[in-house]
Amino acid sequence: MRNSSMSISDSEWKIMKILWDSPHITLKEIAGKAGGSGWSYTTVRTLVNRLAEKGAIAADKSAANTFRYYPVAVEEECQMKEVKSLLRKVFDGSASMLVSALAKDSDLSEREREELRSIIDKMDK
């Protein structure tokens, strides 16, 4: 990620997910994919501009009158930054408290519980 102190808002995350899934798309295409959010085209443009200012995305300006946007920020790095922030804010930096909270969550499917166990087992090796 270009700027490790970059903070991405919840709304900006939606735009980033679109671009991670479909890089090199136009603003109109981004707005179309974000259609379920209820955002206007202007709102999507504002979010895209903010992300560009932060250095999270960039635009390929080689096509005449058409910018194609793509992510610069790496998805896994952004996810890790958010996880670390969550750990600090909610769990006082304790990963075990986070895992404990997840393990106690009755909404977890059996598959998700098995995945948690597998992750923990791999950490022991």
Short mmCIF file of C-alpha atoms in Angstrom, two decimals:
data_model
loop_
_atom_site.label_atom_id
_atom_site.label_comp_id
_atom_site.label_asym_id
_atom_site.label_seq_id
_atom_site.Cartn_x
_atom_site.Cartn_y
_atom_site.Cartn_z
CA MET A 1 0.00 0.00 0.00
CA ARG A 2 1.45 3.31 -1.00
CA ASN A 3 0.45 5.21 2.16
CA SER A 4 0.40 2.97 5.22
CA SER A 5 -1.32 5.64 7.31
CA MET A 6 -4.17 5.89 4.81
CA SER A 7 -7.59 5.44 6.33
CA ILE A 8 -10.41 4.11 4.19
CA SER A 9 -13.98 4.89 5.23
CA ASP A 10 -16.78 2.31 5.10
CA SER A 11 -18.18 3.88 1.92
CA GLU A 12 -14.74 3.96 0.32
CA TRP A 13 -14.32 0.26 1.15
CA LYS A 14 -17.29 -0.48 -1.11
CA ILE A 15 -15.57 1.30 -3.99
CA MET A 16 -12.27 -0.45 -3.27
CA LYS A 17 -13.96 -3.87 -3.29
CA ILE A 18 -15.47 -3.06 -6.69
CA LEU A 19 -12.05 -2.09 -8.03
CA TRP A 20 -10.26 -5.09 -6.50
CA ASP A 21 -12.84 -7.34 -8.18
CA SER A 22 -12.95 -5.40 -11.48
CA PRO A 23 -9.86 -3.24 -12.04
CA HIS A 24 -9.56 -0.83 -14.96
CA ILE A 25 -13.19 0.24 -15.15
CA THR A 26 -14.75 3.61 -15.80
CA LEU A 27 -16.51 5.81 -13.28
CA LYS A 28 -19.81 4.94 -14.96
CA GLU A 29 -19.08 1.23 -14.52
CA ILE A 30 -18.12 1.75 -10.88
CA ALA A 31 -21.39 3.63 -10.31
CA GLY A 32 -23.28 0.78 -11.98
CA LYS A 33 -21.67 -1.83 -9.76
CA ALA A 34 -22.36 0.35 -6.69
CA GLY A 35 -26.00 0.71 -7.74
CA GLY A 36 -27.34 -1.30 -4.81
CA SER A 37 -25.90 1.20 -2.36
CA GLY A 38 -28.43 3.87 -3.31
CA TRP A 39 -25.64 6.34 -4.10
CA SER A 40 -25.97 8.93 -6.82
CA TYR A 41 -23.38 9.16 -9.59
CA THR A 42 -22.08 12.33 -7.89
CA THR A 43 -21.53 10.47 -4.62
CA VAL A 44 -19.60 7.70 -6.39
CA ARG A 45 -17.49 10.31 -8.18
CA THR A 46 -16.72 12.00 -4.85
CA LEU A 47 -15.67 8.69 -3.27
CA VAL A 48 -13.49 7.83 -6.27
CA ASN A 49 -11.86 11.28 -6.12
CA ARG A 50 -11.15 10.89 -2.39
CA LEU A 51 -9.57 7.49 -2.93
CA ALA A 52 -7.44 8.90 -5.75
CA GLU A 53 -6.31 11.78 -3.51
CA LYS A 54 -5.34 9.27 -0.81
CA GLY A 55 -3.33 7.26 -3.33
CA ALA A 56 -5.49 4.15 -2.90
CA ILE A 57 -6.51 4.15 -6.56
CA ALA A 58 -5.23 5.65 -9.79
CA ALA A 59 -6.61 6.33 -13.24
CA ASP A 60 -5.36 5.19 -16.61
CA LYS A 61 -5.86 8.26 -18.76
CA SER A 62 -4.56 6.78 -22.02
CA ALA A 63 -8.01 6.42 -23.62
CA ALA A 64 -9.51 9.58 -25.07
CA ASN A 65 -11.93 11.22 -22.61
CA THR A 66 -12.23 8.04 -20.55
CA PHE A 67 -10.46 7.36 -17.28
CA ARG A 68 -10.17 3.75 -16.21
CA TYR A 69 -9.67 3.38 -12.48
CA TYR A 70 -7.66 0.67 -10.78
CA PRO A 71 -6.52 -0.06 -7.22
CA VAL A 72 -3.03 0.88 -6.10
CA ALA A 73 -3.60 -0.21 -2.52
CA VAL A 74 -3.19 -3.94 -1.98
CA GLU A 75 -6.35 -5.59 -0.64
CA GLU A 76 -4.58 -7.81 1.89
CA GLU A 77 -2.58 -4.88 3.29
CA CYS A 78 -5.76 -2.81 3.70
CA GLN A 79 -7.52 -5.72 5.40
CA MET A 80 -4.62 -6.21 7.80
CA LYS A 81 -4.56 -2.51 8.67
CA GLU A 82 -8.29 -2.64 9.45
CA VAL A 83 -7.89 -5.79 11.56
CA LYS A 84 -5.08 -4.19 13.57
CA SER A 85 -7.20 -1.08 14.05
CA LEU A 86 -10.14 -3.20 15.24
CA LEU A 87 -7.87 -5.09 17.64
CA ARG A 88 -6.58 -1.83 19.14
CA LYS A 89 -9.96 -0.11 19.37
CA VAL A 90 -12.21 -2.95 20.47
CA PHE A 91 -10.02 -5.65 21.99
CA ASP A 92 -7.15 -3.63 23.54
CA GLY A 93 -4.78 -5.18 21.01
CA SER A 94 -5.59 -8.74 22.07
CA ALA A 95 -5.98 -11.22 19.22
CA SER A 96 -7.09 -13.89 21.70
CA MET A 97 -10.00 -11.69 22.82
CA LEU A 98 -11.04 -11.31 19.17
CA VAL A 99 -10.86 -15.05 18.52
CA SER A 100 -12.73 -15.70 21.76
CA ALA A 101 -15.49 -13.31 20.68
CA LEU A 102 -15.72 -15.05 17.31
CA ALA A 103 -15.75 -18.49 18.91
CA LYS A 104 -18.61 -17.48 21.21
CA ASP A 105 -20.65 -16.11 18.31
CA SER A 106 -23.63 -18.43 17.92
CA ASP A 107 -24.18 -17.21 14.35
CA LEU A 108 -21.02 -18.92 13.12
CA SER A 109 -21.70 -21.90 10.89
CA GLU A 110 -20.05 -25.20 11.63
CA ARG A 111 -17.83 -24.62 8.59
CA GLU A 112 -16.70 -21.24 9.97
CA ARG A 113 -15.99 -22.82 13.37
CA GLU A 114 -13.89 -25.51 11.67
CA GLU A 115 -12.00 -22.86 9.74
CA LEU A 116 -11.22 -21.01 13.00
CA ARG A 117 -9.98 -24.26 14.58
CA SER A 118 -7.84 -24.98 11.52
CA ILE A 119 -6.29 -21.51 11.59
CA ILE A 120 -5.45 -21.86 15.27
CA ASP A 121 -4.02 -25.35 14.70
CA LYS A 122 -1.78 -24.02 11.91
CA MET A 123 -0.49 -21.30 14.24
CA ASP A 124 0.67 -23.98 16.69
CA LYS A 125 2.84 -25.66 14.05
#
